[in-house]
GROMACS .gro file of C-alpha atoms in nm:
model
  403
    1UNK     CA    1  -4.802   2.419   0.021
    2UNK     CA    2  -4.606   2.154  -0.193
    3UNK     CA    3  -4.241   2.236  -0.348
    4UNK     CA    4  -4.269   2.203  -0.702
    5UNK     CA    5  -3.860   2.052  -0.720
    6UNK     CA    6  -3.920   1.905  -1.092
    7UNK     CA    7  -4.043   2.253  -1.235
    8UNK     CA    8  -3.780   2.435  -1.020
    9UNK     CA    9  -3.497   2.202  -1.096
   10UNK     CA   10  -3.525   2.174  -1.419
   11UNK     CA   11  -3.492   2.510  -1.473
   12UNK     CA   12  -3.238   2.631  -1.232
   13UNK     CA   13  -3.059   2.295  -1.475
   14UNK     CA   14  -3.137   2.466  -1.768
   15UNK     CA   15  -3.020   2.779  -1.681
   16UNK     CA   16  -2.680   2.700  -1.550
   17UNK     CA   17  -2.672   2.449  -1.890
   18UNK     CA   18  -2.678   2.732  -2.141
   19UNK     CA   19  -2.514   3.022  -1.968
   20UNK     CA   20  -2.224   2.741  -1.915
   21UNK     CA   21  -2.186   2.891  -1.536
   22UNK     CA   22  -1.984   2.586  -1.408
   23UNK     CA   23  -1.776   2.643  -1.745
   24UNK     CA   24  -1.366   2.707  -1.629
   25UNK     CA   25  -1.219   2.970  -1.822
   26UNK     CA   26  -0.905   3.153  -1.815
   27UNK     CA   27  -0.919   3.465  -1.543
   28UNK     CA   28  -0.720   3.602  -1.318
   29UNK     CA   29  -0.912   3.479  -1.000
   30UNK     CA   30  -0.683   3.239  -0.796
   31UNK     CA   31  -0.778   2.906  -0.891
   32UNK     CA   32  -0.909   2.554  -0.736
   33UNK     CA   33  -0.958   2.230  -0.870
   34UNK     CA   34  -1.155   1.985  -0.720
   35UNK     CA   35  -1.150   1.612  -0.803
   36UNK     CA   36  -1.328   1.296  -0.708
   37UNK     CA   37  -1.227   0.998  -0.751
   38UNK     CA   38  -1.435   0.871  -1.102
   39UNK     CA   39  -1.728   0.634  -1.075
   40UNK     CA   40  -1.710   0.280  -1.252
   41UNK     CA   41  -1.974   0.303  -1.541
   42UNK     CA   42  -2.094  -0.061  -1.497
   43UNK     CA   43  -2.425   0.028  -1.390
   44UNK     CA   44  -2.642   0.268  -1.250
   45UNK     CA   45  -2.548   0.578  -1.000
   46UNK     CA   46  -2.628   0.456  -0.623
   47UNK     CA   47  -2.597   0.618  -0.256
   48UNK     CA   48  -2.268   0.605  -0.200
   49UNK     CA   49  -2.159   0.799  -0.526
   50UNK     CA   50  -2.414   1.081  -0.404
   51UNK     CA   51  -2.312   1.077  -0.091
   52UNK     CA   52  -1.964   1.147  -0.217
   53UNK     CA   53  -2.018   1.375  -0.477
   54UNK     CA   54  -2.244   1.608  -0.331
   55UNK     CA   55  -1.936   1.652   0.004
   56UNK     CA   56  -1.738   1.757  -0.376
   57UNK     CA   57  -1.984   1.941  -0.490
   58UNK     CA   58  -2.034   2.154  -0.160
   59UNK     CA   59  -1.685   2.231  -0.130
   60UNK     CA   60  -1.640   2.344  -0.504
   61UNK     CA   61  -1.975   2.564  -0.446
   62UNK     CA   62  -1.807   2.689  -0.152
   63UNK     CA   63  -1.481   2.785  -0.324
   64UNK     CA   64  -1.708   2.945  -0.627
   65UNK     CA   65  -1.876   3.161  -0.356
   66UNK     CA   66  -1.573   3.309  -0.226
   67UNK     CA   67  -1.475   3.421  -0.560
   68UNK     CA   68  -1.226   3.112  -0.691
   69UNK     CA   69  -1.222   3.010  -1.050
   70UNK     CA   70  -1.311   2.636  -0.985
   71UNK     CA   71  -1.227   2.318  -1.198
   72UNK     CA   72  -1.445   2.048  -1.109
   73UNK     CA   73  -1.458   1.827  -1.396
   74UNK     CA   74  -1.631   1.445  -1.457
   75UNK     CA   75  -1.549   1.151  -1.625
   76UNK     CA   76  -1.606   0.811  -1.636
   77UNK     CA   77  -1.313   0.503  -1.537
   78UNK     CA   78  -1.446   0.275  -1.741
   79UNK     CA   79  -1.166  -0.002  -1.838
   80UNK     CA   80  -1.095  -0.244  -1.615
   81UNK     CA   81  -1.370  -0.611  -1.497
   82UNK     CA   82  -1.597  -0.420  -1.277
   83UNK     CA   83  -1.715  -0.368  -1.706
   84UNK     CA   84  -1.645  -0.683  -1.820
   85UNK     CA   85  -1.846  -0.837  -1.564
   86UNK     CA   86  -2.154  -0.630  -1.583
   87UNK     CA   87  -2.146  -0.624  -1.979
   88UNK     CA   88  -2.106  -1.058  -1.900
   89UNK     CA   89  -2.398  -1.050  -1.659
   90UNK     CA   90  -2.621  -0.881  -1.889
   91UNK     CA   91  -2.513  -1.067  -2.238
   92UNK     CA   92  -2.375  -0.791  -2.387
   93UNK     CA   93  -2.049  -0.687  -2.479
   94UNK     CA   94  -1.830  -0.417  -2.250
   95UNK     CA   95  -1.839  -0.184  -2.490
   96UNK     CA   96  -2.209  -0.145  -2.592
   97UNK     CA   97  -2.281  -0.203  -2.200
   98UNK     CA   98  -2.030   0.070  -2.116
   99UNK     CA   99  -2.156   0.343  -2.303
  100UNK     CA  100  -2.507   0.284  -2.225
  101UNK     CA  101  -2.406   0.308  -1.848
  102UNK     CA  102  -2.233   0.599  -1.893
  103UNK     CA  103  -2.524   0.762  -2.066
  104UNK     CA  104  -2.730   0.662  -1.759
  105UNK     CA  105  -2.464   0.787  -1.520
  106UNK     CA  106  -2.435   1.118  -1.707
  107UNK     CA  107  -2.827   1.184  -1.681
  108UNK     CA  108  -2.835   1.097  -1.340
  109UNK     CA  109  -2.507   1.360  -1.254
  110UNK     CA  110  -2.681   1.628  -1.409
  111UNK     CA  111  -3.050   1.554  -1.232
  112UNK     CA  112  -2.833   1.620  -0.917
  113UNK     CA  113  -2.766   1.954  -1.009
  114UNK     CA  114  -2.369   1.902  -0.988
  115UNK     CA  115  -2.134   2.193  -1.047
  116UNK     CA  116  -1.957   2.008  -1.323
  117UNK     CA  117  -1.791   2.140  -1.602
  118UNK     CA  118  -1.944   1.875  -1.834
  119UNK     CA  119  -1.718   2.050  -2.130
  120UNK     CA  120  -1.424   1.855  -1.998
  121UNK     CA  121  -1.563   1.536  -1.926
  122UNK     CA  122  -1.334   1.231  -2.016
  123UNK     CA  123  -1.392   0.870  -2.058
  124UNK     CA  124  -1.126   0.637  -1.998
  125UNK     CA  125  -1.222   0.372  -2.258
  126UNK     CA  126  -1.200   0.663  -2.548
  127UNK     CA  127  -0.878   0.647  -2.759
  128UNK     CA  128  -0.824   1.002  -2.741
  129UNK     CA  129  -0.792   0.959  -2.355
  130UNK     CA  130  -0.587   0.605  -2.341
  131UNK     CA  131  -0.405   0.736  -2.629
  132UNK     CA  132  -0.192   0.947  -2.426
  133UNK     CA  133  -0.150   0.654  -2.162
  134UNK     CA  134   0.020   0.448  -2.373
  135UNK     CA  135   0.230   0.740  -2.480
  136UNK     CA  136   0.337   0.795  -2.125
  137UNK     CA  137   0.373   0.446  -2.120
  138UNK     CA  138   0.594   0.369  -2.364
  139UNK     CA  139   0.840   0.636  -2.294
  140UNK     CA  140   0.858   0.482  -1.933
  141UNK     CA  141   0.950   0.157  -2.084
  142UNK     CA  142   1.192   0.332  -2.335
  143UNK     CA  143   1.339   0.442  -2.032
  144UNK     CA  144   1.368   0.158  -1.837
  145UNK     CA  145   1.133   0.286  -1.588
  146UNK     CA  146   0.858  -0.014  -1.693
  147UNK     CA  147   0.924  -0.364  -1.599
  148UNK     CA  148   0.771  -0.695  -1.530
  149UNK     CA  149   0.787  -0.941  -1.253
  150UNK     CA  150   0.584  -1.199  -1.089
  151UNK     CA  151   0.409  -1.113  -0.729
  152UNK     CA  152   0.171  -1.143  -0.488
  153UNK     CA  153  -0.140  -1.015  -0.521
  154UNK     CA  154  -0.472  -0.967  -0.359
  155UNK     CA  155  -0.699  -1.205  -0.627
  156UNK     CA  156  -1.102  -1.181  -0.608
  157UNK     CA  157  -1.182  -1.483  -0.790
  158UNK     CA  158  -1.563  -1.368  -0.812
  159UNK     CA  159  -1.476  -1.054  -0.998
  160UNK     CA  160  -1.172  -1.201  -1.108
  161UNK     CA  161  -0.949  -0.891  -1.060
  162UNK     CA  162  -0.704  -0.790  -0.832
  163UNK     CA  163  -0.743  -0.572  -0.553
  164UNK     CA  164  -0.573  -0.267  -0.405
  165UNK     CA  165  -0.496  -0.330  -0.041
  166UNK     CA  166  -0.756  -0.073   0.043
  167UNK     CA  167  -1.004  -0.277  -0.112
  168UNK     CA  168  -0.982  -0.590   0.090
  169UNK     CA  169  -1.197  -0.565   0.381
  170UNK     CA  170  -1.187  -0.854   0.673
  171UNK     CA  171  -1.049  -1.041   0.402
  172UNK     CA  172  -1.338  -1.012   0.184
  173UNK     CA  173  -1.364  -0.781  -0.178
  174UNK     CA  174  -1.503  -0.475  -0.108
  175UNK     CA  175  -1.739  -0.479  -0.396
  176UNK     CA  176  -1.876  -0.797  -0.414
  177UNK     CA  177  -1.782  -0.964  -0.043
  178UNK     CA  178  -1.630  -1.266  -0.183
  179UNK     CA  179  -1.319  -1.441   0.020
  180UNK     CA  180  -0.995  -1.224  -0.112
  181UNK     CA  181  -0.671  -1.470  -0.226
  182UNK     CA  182  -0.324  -1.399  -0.225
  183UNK     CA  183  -0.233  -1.521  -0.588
  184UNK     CA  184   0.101  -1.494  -0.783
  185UNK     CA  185   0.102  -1.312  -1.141
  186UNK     CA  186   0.335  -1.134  -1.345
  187UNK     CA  187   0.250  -0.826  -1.411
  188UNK     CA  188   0.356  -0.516  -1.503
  189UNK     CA  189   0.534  -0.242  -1.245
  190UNK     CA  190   0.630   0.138  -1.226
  191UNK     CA  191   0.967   0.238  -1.144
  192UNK     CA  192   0.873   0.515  -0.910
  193UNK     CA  193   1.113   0.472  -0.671
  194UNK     CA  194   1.364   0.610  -0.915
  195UNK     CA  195   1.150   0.971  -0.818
  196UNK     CA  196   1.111   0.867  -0.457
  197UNK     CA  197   1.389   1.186  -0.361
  198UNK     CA  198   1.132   1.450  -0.527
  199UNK     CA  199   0.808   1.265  -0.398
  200UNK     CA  200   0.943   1.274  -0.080
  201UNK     CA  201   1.064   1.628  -0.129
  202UNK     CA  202   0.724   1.727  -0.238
  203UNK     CA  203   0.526   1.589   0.078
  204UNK     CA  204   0.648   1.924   0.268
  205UNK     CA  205   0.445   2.095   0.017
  206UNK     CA  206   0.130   1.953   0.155
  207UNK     CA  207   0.059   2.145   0.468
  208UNK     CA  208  -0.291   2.110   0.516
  209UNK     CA  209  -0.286   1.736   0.442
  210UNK     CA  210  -0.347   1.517   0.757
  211UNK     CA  211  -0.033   1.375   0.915
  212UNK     CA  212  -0.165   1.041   0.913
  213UNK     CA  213  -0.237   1.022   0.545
  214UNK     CA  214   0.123   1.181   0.457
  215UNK     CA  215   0.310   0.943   0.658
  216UNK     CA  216   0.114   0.642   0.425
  217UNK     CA  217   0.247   0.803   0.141
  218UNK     CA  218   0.575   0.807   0.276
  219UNK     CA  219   0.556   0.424   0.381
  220UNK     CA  220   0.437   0.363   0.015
  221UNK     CA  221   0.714   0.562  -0.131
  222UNK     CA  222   0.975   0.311   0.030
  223UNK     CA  223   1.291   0.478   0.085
  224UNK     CA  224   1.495   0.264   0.256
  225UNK     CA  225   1.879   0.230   0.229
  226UNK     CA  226   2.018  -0.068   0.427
  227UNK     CA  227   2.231  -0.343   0.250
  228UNK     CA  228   2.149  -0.794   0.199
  229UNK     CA  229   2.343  -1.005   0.433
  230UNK     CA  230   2.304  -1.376   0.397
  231UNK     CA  231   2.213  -1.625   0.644
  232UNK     CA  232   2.254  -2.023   0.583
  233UNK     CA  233   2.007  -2.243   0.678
  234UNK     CA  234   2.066  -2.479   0.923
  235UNK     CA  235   1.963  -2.791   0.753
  236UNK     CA  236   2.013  -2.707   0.379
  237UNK     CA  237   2.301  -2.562   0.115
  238UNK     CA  238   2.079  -2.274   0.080
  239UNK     CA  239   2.076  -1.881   0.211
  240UNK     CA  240   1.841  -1.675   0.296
  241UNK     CA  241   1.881  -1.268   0.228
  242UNK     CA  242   1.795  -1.065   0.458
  243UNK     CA  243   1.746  -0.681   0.383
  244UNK     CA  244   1.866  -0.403   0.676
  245UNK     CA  245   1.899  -0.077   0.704
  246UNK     CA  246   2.042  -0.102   1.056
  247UNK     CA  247   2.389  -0.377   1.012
  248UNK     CA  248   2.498  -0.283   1.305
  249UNK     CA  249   2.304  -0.412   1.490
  250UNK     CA  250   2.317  -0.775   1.305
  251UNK     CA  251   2.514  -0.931   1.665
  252UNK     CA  252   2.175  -0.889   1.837
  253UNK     CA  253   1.968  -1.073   1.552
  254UNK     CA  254   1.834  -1.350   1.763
  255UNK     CA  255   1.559  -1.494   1.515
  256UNK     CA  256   1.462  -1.480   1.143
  257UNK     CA  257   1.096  -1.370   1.026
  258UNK     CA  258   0.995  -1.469   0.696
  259UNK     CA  259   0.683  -1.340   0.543
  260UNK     CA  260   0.417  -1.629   0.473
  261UNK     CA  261   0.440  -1.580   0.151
  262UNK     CA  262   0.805  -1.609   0.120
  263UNK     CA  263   0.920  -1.934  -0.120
  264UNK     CA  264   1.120  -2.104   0.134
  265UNK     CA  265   0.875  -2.140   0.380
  266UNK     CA  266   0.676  -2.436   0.221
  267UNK     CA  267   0.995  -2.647   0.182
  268UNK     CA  268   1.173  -2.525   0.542
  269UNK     CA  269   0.821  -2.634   0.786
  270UNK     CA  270   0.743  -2.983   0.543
  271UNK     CA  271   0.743  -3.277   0.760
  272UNK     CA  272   0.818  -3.066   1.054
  273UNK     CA  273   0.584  -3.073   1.347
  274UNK     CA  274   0.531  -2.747   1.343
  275UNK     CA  275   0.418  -2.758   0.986
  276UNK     CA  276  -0.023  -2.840   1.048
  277UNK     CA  277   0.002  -2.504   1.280
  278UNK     CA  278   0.226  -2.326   0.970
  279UNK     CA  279   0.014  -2.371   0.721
  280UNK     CA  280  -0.329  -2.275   0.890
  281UNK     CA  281  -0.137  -1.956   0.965
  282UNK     CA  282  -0.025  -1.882   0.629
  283UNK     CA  283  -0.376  -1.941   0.526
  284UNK     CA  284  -0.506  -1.700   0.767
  285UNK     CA  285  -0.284  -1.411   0.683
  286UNK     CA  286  -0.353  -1.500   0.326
  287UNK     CA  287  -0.732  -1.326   0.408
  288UNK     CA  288  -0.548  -0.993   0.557
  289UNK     CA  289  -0.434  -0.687   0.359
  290UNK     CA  290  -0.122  -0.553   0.426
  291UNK     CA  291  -0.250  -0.236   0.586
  292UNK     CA  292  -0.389  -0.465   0.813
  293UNK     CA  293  -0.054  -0.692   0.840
  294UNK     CA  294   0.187  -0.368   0.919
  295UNK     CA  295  -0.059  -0.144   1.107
  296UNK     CA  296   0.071   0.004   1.446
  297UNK     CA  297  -0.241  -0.050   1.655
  298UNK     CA  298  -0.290  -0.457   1.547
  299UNK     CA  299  -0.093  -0.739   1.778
  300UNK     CA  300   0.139  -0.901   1.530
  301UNK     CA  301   0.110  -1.277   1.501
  302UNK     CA  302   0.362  -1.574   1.416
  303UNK     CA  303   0.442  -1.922   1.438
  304UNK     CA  304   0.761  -2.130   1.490
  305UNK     CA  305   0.882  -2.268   1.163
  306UNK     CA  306   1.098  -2.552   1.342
  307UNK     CA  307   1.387  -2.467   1.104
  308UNK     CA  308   1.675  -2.302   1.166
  309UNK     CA  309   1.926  -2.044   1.011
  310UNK     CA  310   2.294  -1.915   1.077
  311UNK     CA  311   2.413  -1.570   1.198
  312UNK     CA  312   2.636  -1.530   0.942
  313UNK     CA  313   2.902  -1.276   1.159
  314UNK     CA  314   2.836  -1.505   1.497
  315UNK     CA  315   2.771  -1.827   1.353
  316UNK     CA  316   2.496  -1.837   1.630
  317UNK     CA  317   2.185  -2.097   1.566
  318UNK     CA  318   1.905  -1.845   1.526
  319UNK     CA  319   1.544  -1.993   1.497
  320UNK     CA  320   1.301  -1.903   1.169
  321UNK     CA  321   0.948  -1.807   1.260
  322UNK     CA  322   0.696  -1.671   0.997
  323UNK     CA  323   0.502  -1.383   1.120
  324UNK     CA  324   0.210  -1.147   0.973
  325UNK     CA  325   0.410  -0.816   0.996
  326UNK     CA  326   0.705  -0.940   0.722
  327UNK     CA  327   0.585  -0.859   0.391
  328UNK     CA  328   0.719  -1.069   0.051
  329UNK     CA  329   0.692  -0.665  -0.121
  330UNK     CA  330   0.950  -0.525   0.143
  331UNK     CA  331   1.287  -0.556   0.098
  332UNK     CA  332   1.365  -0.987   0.076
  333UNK     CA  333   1.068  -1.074   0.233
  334UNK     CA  334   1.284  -1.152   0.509
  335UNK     CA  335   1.414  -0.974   0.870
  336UNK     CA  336   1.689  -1.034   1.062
  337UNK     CA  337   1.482  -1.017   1.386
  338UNK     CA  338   1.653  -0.771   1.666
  339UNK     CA  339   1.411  -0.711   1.981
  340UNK     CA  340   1.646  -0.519   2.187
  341UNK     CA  341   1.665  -0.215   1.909
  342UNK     CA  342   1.334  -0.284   1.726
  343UNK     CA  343   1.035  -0.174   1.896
  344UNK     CA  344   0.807  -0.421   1.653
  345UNK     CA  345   1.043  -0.733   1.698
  346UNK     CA  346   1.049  -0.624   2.095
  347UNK     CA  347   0.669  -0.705   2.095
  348UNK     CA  348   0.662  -1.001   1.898
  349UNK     CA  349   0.965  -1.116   2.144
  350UNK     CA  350   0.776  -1.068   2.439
  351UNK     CA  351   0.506  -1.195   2.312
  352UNK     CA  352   0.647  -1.554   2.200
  353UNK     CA  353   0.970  -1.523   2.456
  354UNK     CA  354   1.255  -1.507   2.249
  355UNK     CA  355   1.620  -1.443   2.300
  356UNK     CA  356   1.723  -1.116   2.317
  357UNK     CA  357   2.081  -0.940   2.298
  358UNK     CA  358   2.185  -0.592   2.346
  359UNK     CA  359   2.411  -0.434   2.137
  360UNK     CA  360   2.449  -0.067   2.097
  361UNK     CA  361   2.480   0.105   2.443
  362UNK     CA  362   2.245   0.402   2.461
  363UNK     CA  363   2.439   0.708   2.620
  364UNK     CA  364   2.406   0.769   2.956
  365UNK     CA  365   2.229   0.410   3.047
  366UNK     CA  366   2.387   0.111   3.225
  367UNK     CA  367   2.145  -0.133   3.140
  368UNK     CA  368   2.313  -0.446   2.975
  369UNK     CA  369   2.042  -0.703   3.067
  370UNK     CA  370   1.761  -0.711   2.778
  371UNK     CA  371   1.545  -0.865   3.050
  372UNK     CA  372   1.551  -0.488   3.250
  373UNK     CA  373   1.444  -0.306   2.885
  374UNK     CA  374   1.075  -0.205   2.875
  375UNK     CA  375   1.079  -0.114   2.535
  376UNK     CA  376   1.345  -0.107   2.188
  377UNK     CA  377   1.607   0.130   2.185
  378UNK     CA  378   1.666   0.233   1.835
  379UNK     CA  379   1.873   0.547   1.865
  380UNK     CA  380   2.273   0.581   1.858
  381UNK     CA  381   2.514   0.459   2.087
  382UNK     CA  382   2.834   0.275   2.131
  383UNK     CA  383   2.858  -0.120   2.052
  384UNK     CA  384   2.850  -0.362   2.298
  385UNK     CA  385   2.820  -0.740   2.242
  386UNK     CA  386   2.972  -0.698   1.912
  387UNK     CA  387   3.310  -0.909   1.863
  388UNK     CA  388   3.614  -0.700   1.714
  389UNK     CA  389   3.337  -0.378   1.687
  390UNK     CA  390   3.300  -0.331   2.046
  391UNK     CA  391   3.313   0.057   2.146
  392UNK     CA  392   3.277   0.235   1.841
  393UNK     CA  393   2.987   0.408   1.773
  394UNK     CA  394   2.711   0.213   1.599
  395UNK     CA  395   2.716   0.439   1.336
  396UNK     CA  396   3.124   0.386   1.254
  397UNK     CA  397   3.033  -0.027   1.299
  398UNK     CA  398   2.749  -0.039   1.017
  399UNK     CA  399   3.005   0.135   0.747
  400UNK     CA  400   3.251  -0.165   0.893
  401UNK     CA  401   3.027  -0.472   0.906
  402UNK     CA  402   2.834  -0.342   0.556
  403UNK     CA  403   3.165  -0.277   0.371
   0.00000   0.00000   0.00000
C-alpha cells in the first residue's frame, strides 16, 4: 500500500491555508514566540534550512499542543552580497533576482507544511520594513549613540563581505570556503555599551538559557572599568597605552603583549631579527577568528618582538611580544603582561619562560617566590614588591597608583 503524501499534503495545506490555523490573534492563552534566524533569499531552500526549520517548527507545534498562543512568523533577510552576488552570477540585477528567490523560497516553506503565520511575513529589502531602520537609526545618531571609525575586520574577498567571527571557520568563509582576511575599513558602529548596565542586568532574566552562551554575551557586552597607563618604548619617543582594570598590580608587569594587529608592531620588529618569525605569525593569526584567538580551551601563541618598552612606575626594561590572545577590539590592543596574578599571562609565561614578580600577598600564604606558584592568583591581598605601596591592601593601592 503506497502513501499518497501529494493528495494528503496538499490538502491538510489547504486546510490550515484558509481556516488561517497558524494565524496569531489576540487571546488570553499565555503566549510564545518562536523565531529562526531568516534565510538569505539568494537562491533556492537547501538541507540545512530544513533541517533547522523543521527543530522550529516542532517546538512551536509542541507549544500549540499544550494550549500556547504561538507566534512563529517568516521573512526573508534579503539586503546584504550574499544578493548581490547571486543576482551578479546570474546577470541580473539584486532586485529582480531577489524577489524571484523569495517567491521560490516562499513555495518551498509552505510545501513543508510549516506552522507559519505567513500574515506577518516581512522582507528586509521592502521600504516599509527598512523604513523603520533608518528611523531607529537616525535617532541613534541624533543621539550620539552612532559613530564611525576604522577597524579590523574579518574580509572574504570571494564574497567580498565581511564576516561575523562566527562565520570564519579554520580561517576559511563559512559560505563559500575561501581564505578569510583581516582588512581595515571604516565603518559604522553602535554605541551599546552606553546600555551595557541594563543588558547586563537583563541576563539574570534568562534562566533557562545555557551558562555557556550567557557568559558570551557577557564577554561581548564588555564591561570593563580599569584605567590607560603609558609605557615608553625603549628605542623610540613614542608610548604605548596599555588598558587595566587591575593597576595594582602594574609592579609585577614583566612583559608587554600587543595584538598582531596593533599599528606599532610593523615599525617596532623591522630590521629586527626577530622580524621573518613576526610576520609569518601575524599572518597566521590573521586566518583565526577571535573566538578562536580568546577561547579558554586553545594554547595561546606568541613571538618575541625584539623591542622593548618601559615600566612606567619601575622604570624596569620589560620585553614586547605579540601574542594571539591580545585583541586590537579590546581595550588598546595592548596588555601590560602580569603572570603571577593572571592565570592567561601565567600560561603564556610558562610557556615561553618569562620573568615573573609577585605582588599582592594572598592571605594566609607565604609564598614569595613566583617559581613555587602553580597557577595565577588573582584575588585580594596585601602588596608586596610594590615601592612606597607596600602593605596596603591591593585594593587601597589601585585607587593610589590610578589617581
Amino acid at each position: 500500500m503506497s502513501y499518497p503524501f501529494q493528495a494528503i499534503e496538499k490538502k491538510w495545506q489547504h486546510y490550515w491555508q484558509e481556516r488561517k490555523v497558524f494565524e496569531a490573534t489576540a487571546t488570553d492563552k499565555p503566549k510564545f514566540y518562536c523565531l529562526e534566524m531568516f534565510p538569505y533569499p539568494s537562491g533556492k531552500i537547501h538541507m540545512g534550512h530544513v533541517r533547522n526549520y523543521t527543530i522550529a517548527d516542532v517546538c512551536s507545534r509542541y507549544k500549540w499542543m499544550q494550549g500556547f498562543e504561538v507566534l512563529h512568523p517568516m521573512g526573508f533577510d534579503a539586503f546584504g552580497q550574499p544578493a548581490e552576488n547571486a543576482a551578479i552570477k546570474n546577470k541580473t540585477k539584486p532586485d529582480t533576482w531577489t524577489r524571484k528567490c523569495i517567491e521560490w523560497m516562499r513555495a518551498e516553506l509552505k510545501k513543508m507544511g510549516f506552522s507559519y503565520d505567513w500574515s506577518r511575513e516581512i522582507s528586509t529589502c521592502d521600504s516599509s520594513y527598512y523604513r523603520w531602520n533608518q528611523w531607529i537609526f537616525l535617532k541613534m545618531l541624533e543621539r550620539g549613540l552612532a559613530y564611525k571609525k576604522a577597524s579590523l575586520v574579518n574580509w572574504c574577498p570571494a564574497c567580498a563581505t565581511t564576516l561575523a567571527n562566527e562565520e570564519v571557520i579554520d580561517g576559511g568563509c563559512w559560505r563559500c570556503k575561501s581564505k578569510v582576511a583581516q582588512k581595515e575599513l571604516e565603518q559604522w558602529y553602535l554605541k551599546i555599551t552606553a546600555y551595557k548596565e541594563r543588558l547586563l542586568d537583563d541576563l539574570d532574566q534568562l534562566a533557562l538559557w545555557p551558562e555557556r552562551v550567557i557568559a558570551m554575551q557577557r564577554n561581548w557586552i564588555g564591561k570593563s572599568e580599569g584605567v590607560k597607563i603609558y609605557f615608553l618604548l625603549k628605542e623610540r619617543n613614542e608610548r604605548i597605552p596599555v588598558f587595566t582594570t587591575r593597576a595594582d598590580t602594574i609592579f609585577g608587569a614583566t612583559y608587554i603583549v600587543l595584538a598582531p594587529e596593533h599599528p606599532l608592531v610593523k615599525g617596532i620588529i623591522k630590521g629586527k631579527p626577530q622580524e621573518k618569525v613576526a610576520l609569518r605569525f601575524i599572518d597566521k593569526v590573521a586566518k583565526e577568528s577571535n573566538a578562536v584567538r580568546t577561547a579558554a580551551d586553545v594554547k595561546k601563541e606568541g613571538v618575541f618582538t625584539g623591542s622593548f618598552a618601559i615600566n612606567p612606575v619601575n622604570n624596569e626594561e620589560v620585553p614586547i611580544w605579540i601574542a594571539d590572545y591580545v585583541l586590537m577590539e579590546y581595550g588598546t590592543g595592548a596588555i601590560m603582561a602580569v603572570p603571577t596574578h593572571d592565570q592567561r599571562d601565567f600560561l603564556f609565561a610558562k610557556a615561553h619562560n618569562l620573568p615573573m614578580r609577585i605582588v599582592i600577598q594572598q592571605p594566609g600564604s607565604g609564598i614569595r617566590n613566583p617559581q613555587e606558584l602553580t597557577e595565577a592568583y588573582e584575588g585580594d591581598g596585601t602588596q608586596i614588591n610594590s615601592g612606597h605601596f607596600d602593605g596596603l591592601t591591593n585594593q587601597e593601592a589601585k585607587k593610589k597608583i590610578a589617581a
